[in-house]
mmCIF file of C-alpha atoms and ligand atoms in Angstrom:
data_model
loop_
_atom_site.group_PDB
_atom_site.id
_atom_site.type_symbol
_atom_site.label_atom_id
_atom_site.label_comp_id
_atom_site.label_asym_id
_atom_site.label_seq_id
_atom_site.Cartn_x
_atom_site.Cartn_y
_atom_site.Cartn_z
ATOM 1 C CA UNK M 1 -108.740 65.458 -13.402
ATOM 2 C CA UNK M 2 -109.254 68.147 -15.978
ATOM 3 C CA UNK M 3 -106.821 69.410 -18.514
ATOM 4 C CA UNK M 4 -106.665 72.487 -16.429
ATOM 5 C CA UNK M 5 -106.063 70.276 -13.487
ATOM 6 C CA UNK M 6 -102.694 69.076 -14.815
ATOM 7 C CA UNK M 7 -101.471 72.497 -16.533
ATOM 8 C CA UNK M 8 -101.695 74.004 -12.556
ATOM 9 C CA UNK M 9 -100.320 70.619 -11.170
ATOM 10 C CA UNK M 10 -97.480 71.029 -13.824
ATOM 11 C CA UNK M 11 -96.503 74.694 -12.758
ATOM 12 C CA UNK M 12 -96.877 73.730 -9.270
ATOM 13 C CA UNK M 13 -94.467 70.828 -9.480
ATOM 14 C CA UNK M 14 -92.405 72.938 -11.688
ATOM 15 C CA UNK M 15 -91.961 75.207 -9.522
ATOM 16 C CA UNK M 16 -91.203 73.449 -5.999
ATOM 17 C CA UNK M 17 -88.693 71.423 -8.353
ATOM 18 C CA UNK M 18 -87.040 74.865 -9.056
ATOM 19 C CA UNK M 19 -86.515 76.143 -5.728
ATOM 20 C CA UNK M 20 -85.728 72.726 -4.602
ATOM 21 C CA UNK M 21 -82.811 73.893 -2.154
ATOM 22 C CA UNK M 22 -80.850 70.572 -1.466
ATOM 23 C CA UNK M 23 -80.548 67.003 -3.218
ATOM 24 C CA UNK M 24 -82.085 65.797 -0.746
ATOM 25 C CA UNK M 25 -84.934 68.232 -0.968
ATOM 26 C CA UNK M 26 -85.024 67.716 -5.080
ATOM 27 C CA UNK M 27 -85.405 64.106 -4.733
ATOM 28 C CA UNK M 28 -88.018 64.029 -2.490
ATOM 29 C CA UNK M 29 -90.146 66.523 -4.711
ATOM 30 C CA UNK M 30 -89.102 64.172 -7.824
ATOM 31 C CA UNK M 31 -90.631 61.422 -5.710
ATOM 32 C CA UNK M 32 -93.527 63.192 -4.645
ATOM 33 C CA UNK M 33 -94.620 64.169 -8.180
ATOM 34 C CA UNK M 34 -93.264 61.303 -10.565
ATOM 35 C CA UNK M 35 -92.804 58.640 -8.631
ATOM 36 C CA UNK M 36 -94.492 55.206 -8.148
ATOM 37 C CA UNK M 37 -97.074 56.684 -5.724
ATOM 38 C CA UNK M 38 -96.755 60.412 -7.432
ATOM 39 C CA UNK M 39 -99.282 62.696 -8.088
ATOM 40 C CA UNK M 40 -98.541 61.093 -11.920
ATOM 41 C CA UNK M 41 -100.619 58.476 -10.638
ATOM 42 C CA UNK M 42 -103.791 60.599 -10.522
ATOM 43 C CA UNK M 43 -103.205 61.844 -13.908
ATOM 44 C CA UNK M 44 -102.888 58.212 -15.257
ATOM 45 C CA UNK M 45 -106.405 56.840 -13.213
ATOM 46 C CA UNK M 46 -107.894 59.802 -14.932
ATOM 47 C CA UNK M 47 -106.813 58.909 -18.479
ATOM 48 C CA UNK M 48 -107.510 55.157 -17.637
ATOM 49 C CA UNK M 49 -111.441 56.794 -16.512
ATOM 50 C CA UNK M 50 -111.602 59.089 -19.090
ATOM 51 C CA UNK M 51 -114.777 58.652 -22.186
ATOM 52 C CA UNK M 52 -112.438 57.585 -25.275
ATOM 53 C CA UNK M 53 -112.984 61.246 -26.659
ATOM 54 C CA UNK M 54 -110.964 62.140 -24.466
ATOM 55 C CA UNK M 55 -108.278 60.197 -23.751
ATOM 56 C CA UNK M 56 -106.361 61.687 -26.410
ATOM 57 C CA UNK M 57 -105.718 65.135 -24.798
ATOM 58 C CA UNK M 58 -105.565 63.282 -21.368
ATOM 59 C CA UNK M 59 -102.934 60.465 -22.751
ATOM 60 C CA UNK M 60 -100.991 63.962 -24.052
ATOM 61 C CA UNK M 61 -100.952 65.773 -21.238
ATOM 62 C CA UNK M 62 -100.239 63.023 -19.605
ATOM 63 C CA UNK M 63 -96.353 62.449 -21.649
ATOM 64 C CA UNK M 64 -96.105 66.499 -21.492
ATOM 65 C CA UNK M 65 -96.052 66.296 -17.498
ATOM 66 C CA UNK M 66 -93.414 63.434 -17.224
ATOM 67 C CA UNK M 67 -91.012 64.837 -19.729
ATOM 68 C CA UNK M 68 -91.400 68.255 -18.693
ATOM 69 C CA UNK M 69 -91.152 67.579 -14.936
ATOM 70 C CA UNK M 70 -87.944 65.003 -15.481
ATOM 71 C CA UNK M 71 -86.049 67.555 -17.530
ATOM 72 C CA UNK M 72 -87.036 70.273 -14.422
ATOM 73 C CA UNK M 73 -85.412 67.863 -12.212
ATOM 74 C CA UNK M 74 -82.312 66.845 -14.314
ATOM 75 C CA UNK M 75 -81.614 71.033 -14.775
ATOM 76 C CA UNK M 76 -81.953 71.881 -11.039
ATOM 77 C CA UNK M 77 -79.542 68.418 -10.391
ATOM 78 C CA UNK M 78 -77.178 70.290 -12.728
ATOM 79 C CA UNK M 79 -77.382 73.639 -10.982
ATOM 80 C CA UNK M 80 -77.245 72.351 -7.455
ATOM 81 C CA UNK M 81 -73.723 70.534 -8.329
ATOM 82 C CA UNK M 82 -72.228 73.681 -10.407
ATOM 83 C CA UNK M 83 -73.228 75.720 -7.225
ATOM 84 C CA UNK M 84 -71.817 73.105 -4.524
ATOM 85 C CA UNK M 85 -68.284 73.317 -6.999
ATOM 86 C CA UNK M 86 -68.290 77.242 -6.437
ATOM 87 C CA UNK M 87 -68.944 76.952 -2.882
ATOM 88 C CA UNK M 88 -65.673 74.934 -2.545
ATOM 89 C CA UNK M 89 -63.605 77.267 -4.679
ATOM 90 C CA UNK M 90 -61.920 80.157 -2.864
ATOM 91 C CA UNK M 91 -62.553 83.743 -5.043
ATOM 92 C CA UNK M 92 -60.353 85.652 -3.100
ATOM 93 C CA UNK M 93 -57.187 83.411 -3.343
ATOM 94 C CA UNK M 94 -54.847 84.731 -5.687
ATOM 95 C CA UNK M 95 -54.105 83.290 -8.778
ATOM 96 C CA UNK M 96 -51.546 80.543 -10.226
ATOM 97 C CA UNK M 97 -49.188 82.516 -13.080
ATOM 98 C CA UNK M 98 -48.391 79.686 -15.697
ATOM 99 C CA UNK M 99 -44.962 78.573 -16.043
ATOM 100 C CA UNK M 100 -43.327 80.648 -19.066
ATOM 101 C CA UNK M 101 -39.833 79.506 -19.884
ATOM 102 C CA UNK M 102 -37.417 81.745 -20.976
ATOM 103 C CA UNK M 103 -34.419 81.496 -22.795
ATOM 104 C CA UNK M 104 -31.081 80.074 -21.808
ATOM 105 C CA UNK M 105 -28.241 82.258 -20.388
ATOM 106 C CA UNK M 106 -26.026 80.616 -23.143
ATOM 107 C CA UNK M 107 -28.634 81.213 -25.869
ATOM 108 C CA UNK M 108 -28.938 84.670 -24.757
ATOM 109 C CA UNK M 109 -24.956 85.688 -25.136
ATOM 110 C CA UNK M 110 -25.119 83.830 -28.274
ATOM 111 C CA UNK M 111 -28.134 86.214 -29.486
ATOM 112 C CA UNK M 112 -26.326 88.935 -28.083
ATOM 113 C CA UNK M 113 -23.235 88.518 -30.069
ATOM 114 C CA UNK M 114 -25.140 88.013 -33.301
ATOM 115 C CA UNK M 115 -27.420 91.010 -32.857
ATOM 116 C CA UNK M 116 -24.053 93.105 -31.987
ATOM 117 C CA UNK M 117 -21.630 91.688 -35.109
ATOM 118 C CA UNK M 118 -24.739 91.797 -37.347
ATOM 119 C CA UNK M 119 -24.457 95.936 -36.276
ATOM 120 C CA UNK M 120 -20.806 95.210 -37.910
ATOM 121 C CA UNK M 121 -21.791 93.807 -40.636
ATOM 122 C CA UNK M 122 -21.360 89.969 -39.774
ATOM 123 C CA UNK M 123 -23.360 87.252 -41.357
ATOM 124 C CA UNK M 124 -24.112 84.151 -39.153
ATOM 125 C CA UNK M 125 -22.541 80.708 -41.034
ATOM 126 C CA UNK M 126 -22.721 77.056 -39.670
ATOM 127 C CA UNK M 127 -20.687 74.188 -39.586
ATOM 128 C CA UNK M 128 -21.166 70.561 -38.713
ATOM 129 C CA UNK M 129 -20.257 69.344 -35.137
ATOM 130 C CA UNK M 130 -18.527 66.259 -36.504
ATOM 131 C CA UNK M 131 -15.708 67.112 -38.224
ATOM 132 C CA UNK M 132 -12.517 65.443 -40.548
ATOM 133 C CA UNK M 133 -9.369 66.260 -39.174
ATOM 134 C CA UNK M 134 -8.414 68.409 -42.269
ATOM 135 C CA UNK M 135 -11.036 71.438 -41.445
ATOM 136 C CA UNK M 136 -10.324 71.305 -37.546
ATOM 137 C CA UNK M 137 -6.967 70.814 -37.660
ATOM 138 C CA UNK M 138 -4.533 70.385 -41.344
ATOM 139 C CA UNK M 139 -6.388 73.432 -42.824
ATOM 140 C CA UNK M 140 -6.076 75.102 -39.788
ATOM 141 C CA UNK M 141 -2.066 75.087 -39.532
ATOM 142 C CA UNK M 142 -1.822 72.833 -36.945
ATOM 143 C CA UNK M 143 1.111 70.573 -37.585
ATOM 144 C CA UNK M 144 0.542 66.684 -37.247
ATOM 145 C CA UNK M 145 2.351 66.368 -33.610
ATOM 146 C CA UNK M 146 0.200 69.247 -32.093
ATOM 147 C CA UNK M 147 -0.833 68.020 -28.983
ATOM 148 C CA UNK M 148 -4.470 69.241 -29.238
ATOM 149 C CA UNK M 149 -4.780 66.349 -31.799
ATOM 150 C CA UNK M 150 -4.097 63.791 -28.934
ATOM 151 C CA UNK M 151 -7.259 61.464 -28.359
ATOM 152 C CA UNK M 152 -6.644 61.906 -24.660
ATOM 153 C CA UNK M 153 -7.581 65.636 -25.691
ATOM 154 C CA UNK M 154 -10.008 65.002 -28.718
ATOM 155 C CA UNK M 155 -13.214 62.747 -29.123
ATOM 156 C CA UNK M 156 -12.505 60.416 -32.141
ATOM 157 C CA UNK M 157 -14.775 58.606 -34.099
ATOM 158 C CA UNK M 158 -14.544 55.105 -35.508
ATOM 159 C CA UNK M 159 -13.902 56.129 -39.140
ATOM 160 C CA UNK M 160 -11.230 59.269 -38.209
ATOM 161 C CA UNK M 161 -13.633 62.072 -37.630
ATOM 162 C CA UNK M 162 -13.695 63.866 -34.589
ATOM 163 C CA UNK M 163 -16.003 66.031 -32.826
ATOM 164 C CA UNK M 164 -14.732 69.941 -33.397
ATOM 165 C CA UNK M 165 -12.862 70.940 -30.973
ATOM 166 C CA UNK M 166 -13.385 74.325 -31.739
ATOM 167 C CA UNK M 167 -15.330 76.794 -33.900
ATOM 168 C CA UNK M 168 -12.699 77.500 -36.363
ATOM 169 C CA UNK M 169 -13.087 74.563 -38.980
ATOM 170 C CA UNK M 170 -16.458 77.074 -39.829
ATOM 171 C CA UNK M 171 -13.803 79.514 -41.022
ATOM 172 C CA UNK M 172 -11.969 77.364 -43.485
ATOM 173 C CA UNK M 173 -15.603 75.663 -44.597
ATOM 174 C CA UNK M 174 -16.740 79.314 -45.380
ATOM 175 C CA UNK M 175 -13.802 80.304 -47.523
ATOM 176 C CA UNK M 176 -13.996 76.900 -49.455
ATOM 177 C CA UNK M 177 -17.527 78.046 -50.423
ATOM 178 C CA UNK M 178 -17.026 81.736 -51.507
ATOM 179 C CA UNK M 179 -14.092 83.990 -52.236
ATOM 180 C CA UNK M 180 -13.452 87.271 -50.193
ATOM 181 C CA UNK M 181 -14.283 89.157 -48.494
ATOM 182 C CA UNK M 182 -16.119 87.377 -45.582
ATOM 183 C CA UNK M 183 -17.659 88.935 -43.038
ATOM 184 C CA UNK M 184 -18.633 86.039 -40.379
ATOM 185 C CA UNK M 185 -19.798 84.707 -36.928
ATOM 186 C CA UNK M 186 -20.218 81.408 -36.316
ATOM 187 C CA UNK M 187 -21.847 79.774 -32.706
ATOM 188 C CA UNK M 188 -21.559 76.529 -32.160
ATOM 189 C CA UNK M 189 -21.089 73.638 -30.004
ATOM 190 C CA UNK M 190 -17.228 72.356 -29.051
ATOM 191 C CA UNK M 191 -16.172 69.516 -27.401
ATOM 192 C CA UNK M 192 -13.062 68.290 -25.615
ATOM 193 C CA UNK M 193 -12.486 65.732 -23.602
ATOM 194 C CA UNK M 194 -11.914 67.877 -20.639
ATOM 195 C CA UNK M 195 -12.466 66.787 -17.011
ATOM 196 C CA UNK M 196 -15.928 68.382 -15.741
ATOM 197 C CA UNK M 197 -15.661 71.146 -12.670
ATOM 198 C CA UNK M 198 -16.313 74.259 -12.252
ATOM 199 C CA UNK M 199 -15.008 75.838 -15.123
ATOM 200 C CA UNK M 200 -14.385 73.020 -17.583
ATOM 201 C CA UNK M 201 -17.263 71.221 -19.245
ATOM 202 C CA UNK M 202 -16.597 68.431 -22.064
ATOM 203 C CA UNK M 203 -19.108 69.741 -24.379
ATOM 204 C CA UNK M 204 -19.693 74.235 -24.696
ATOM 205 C CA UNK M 205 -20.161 76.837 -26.699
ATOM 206 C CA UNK M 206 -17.331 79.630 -28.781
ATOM 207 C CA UNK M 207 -18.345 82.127 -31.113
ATOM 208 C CA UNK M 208 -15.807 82.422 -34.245
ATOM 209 C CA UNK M 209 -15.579 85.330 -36.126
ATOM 210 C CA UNK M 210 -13.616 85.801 -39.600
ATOM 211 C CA UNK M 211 -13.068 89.409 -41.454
ATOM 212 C CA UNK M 212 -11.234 88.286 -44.490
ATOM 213 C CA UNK M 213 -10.654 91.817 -47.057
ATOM 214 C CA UNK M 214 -7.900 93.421 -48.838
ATOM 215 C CA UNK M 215 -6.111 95.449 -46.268
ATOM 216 C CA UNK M 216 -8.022 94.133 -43.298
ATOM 217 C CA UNK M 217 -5.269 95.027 -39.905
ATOM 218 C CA UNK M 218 -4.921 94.205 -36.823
ATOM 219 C CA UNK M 219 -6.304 97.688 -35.346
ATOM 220 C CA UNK M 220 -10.242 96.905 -37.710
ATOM 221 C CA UNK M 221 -9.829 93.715 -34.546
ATOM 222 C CA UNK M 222 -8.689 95.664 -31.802
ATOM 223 C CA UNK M 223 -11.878 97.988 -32.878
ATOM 224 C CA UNK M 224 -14.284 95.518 -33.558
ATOM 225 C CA UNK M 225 -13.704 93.735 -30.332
ATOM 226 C CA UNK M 226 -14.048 96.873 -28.706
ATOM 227 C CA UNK M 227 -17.555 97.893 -30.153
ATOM 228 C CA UNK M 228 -18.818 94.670 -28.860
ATOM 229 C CA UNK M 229 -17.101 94.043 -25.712
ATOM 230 C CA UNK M 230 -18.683 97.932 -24.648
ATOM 231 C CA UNK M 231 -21.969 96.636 -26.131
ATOM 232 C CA UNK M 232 -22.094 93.857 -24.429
ATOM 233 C CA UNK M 233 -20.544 94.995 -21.046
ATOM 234 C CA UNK M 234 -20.903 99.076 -21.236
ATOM 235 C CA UNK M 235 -19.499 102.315 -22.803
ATOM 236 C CA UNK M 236 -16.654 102.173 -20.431
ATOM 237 C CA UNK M 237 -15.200 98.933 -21.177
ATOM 238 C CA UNK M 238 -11.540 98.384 -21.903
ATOM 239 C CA UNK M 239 -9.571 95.995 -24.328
ATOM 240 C CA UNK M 240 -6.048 94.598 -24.085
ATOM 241 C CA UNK M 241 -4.343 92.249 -25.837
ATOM 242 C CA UNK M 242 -1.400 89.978 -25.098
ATOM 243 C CA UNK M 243 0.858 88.054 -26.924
ATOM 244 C CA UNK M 244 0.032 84.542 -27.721
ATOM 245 C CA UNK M 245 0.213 81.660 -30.136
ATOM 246 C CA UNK M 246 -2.107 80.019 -32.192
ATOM 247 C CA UNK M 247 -0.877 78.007 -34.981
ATOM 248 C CA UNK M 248 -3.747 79.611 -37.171
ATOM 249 C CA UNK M 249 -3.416 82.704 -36.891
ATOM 250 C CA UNK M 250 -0.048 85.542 -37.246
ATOM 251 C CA UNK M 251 0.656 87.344 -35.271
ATOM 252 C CA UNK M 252 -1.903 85.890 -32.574
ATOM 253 C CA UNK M 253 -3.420 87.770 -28.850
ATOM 254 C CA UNK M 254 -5.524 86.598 -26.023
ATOM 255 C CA UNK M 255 -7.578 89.222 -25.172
ATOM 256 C CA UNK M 256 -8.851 90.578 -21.993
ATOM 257 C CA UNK M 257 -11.787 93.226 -21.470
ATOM 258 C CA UNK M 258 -11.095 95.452 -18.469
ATOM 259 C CA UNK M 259 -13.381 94.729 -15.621
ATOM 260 C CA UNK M 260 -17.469 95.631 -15.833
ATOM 261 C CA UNK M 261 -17.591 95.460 -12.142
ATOM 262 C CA UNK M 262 -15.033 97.276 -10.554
ATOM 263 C CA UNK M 263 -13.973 99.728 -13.639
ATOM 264 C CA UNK M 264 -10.693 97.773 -13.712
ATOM 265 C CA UNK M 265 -9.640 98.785 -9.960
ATOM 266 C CA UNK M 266 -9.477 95.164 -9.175
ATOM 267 C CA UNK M 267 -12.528 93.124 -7.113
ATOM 268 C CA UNK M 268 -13.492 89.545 -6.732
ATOM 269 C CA UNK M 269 -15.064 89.509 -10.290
ATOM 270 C CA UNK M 270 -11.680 89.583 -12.015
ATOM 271 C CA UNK M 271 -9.466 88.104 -9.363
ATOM 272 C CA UNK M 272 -8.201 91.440 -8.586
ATOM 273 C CA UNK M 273 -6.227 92.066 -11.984
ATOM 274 C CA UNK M 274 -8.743 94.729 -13.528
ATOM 275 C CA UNK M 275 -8.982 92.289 -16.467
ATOM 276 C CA UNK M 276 -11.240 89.903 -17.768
ATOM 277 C CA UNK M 277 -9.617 87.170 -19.494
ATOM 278 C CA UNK M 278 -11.854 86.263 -22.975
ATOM 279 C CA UNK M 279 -10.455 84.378 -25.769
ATOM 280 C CA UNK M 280 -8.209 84.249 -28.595
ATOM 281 C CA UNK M 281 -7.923 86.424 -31.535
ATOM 282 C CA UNK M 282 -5.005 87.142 -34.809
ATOM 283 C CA UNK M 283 -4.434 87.781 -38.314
ATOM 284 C CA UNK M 284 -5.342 85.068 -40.166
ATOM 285 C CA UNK M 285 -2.036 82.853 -40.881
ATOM 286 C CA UNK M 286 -1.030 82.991 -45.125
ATOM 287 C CA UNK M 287 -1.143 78.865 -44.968
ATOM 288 C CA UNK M 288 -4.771 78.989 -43.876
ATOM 289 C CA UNK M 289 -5.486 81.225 -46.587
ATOM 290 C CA UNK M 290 -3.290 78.849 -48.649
ATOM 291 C CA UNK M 291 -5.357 75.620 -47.829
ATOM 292 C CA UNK M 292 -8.673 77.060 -48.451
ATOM 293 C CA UNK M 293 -7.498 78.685 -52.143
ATOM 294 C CA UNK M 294 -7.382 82.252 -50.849
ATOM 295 C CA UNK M 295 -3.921 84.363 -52.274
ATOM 296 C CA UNK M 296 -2.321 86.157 -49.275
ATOM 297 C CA UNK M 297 -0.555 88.244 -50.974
ATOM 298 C CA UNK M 298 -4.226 89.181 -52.384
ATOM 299 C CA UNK M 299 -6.346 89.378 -48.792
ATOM 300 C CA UNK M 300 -5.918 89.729 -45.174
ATOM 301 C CA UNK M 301 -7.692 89.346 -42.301
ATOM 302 C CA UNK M 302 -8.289 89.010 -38.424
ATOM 303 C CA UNK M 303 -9.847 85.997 -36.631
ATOM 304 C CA UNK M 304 -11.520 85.548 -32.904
ATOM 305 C CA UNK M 305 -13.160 83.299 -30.758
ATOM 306 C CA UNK M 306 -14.770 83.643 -27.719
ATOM 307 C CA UNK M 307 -15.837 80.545 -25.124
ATOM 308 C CA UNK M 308 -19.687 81.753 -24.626
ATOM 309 C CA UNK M 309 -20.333 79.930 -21.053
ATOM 310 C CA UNK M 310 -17.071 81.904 -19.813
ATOM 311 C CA UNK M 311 -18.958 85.555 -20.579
ATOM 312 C CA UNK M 312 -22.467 84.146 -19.920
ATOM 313 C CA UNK M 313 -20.903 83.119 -16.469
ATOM 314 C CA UNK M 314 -19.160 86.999 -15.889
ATOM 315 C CA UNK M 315 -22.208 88.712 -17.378
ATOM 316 C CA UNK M 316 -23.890 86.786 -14.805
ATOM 317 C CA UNK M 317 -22.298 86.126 -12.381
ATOM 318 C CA UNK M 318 -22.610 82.253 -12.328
ATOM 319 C CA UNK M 319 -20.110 80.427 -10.145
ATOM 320 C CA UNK M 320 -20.129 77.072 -11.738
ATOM 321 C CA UNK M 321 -20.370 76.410 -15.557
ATOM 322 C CA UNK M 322 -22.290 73.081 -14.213
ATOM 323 C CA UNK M 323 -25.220 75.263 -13.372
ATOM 324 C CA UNK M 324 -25.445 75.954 -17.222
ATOM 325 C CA UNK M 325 -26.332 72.097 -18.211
ATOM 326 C CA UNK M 326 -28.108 70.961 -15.526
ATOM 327 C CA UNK M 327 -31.263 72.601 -16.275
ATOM 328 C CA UNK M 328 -32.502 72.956 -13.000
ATOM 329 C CA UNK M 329 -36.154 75.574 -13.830
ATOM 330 C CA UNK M 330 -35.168 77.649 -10.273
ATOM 331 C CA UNK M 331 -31.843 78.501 -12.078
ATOM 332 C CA UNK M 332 -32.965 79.602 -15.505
ATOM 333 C CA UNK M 333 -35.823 81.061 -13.937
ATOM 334 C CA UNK M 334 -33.544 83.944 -12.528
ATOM 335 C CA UNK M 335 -32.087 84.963 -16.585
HETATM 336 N N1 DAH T 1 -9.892 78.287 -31.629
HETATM 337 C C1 DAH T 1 -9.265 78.900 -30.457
HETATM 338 C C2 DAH T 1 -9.616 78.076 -29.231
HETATM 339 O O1 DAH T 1 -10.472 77.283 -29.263
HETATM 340 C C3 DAH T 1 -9.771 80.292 -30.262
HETATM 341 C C4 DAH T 1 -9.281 81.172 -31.344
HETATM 342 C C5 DAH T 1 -8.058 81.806 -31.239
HETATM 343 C C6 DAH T 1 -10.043 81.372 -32.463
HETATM 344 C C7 DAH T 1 -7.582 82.611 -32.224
HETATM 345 C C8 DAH T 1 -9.558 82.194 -33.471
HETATM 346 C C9 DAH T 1 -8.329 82.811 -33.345
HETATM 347 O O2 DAH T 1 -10.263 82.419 -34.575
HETATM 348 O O3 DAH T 1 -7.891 83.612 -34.329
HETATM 349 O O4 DAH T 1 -8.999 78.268 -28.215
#
């Protein structure tokens, strides 16, 4: 065999390797040209035969046809398998949308309300879930015997703190820490040691808000409220308020927003009254001002909360304030 005679054996091998249309096919041409009986074989008896001059060139050619034939067969091996994974994959089905989470009903009212207040002029401030009795409760006015103090009503800790039972221990921290005015919103966590169903949960959210300024009244409320209740529910929405108590606050209201479904005729929404029940709201009582070093005959102001699973579930429509904690994806999915 001639040098020429192994170039044209190398392009011929080369190329039936190439085309090689099967595994099968591949391995028999691998066989045929490199293995133990190959056509190698020739090249090799012709080296062995060769006049020592040479059998360098031969012995070269000899290593250039093995290498270049085995890496022939190990790229058409390749190709054959990246074709038979294609041939299995279905281009015309459609395709799989990632999962992309989105964000909690109640972390959307709570975004909602900040983004509205902030319009207002509110600043967000924090408090700590775990709370002394004096910021949820003393500061607060409520007397000693007040029956939201009860441990069958409030979790207690070992060493006398409890977990808030409401937002409003972030209105007395906030006035500690600066004098007036104050222009706040707090969200938060609250807990009570409510029986779970449908509308009670032992652990939700309120949103507190403080205006604390000279001259602040009772009608900068009733107008606040109202700018975010039609905000939040549409130009059309009504506010009422109704006499109430809170021990913090002087004179104190529940408020109601009139219905977003009906107009206020009266549906299944709001039970038929026209009114949506929300929270509680006041002037700020002259001991609370007094415990947290404020002088009421200096300042006044107004005070609200809101419960934030009650309007996520109305906004909603979400029958069971359950739904909100269980974290089932096909509910959120849906907000
Ligand atoms: N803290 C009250 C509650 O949990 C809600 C509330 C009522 C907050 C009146 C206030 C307020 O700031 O002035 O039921």
């Amino acid at each position: 065999m001639t040098p020429d005679d192994i170039q044209s054996l190398i392009a011929e091998a080369s190329q039936e390797i190439a085309t090689a249309a099967t595994p099968a096919a591949l391995e028999a041409a691998r066989v045929k040209y490199l293995g133990r009986n190959g056509r190698v074989q020739d090249i090799l008896l012709a080296l062995r035969e060769a006049p020592p001059d040479r059998k360098r060139d031969l012995g070269r050619l000899a290593n250039e046809f093995k290498t270049a034939l085995q890496a022939a067969v190990d790229a058409r091996r390749e190709a054959l398998a990246a074709a038979a994974a294609i041939a299995t994959f279905d281009v015309t089905q459609p395709g799989r949308w990632p999962a992309v989470g989105s964000r909690h009903p109640v972390t959307q009212i709570i975004e909602r309300a900040i983004e509205i207040f902030g319009q207002l002029g509110f600043v967000v401030a924090d408090g700590p879930d775990i709370e002394t009795p004096f910021h949820n409760f003393d500061a607060l006015n409520t007397p000693s015997h007040h029956p939201s103090r009860d441990p069958k009503d409030t979790f207690y800790l070992d060493d006398g703190r409890l977990l808030r039972t409401h937002t409003s221990p972030v209105q007395i921290r906030v006035m500690q820490s600066r004098p007036p005015p104050v222009r706040i919103i707090a969200p938060g966590r609250c807990y009570r040691r409510d029986t779970t169903d449908a509308t009670h949960s032992a652990n939700f959210h309120q949103v507190e808000g403080l205006y604390v300024d000279r001259r602040v009244s009772m009608a900068d409320l009733k107008g606040d409220l109202t700018y975010f209740a039609r905000q939040l529910m549409g130009p059309d929405v009504k506010i009422r308020f109704r006499p109430h108590f809170f021990p913090f606050t002087e004179p104190s209201v529940e408020y109601d927003f009139s219905c977003h479904v009906c107009g206020g005729k009266g549906c299944r929404v709001c039970k038929h009254s026209g009114w949506i029940e929300i929270s509680g709201a006041g002037m700020v009582d002259p001991n609370v001002f007094r415990a947290v070093g404020y002088d009421p005959a200096e300042v006044t102001g107004y005070a609200f909360g809101m419960g934030i699973e009650r309007i996520a579930m109305i906004l909603l429509g979400i029958p069971d304030i359950r739904m909100l904690y269980e974290n089932d994806v096909r509910f959120l999915q849906q907000f």
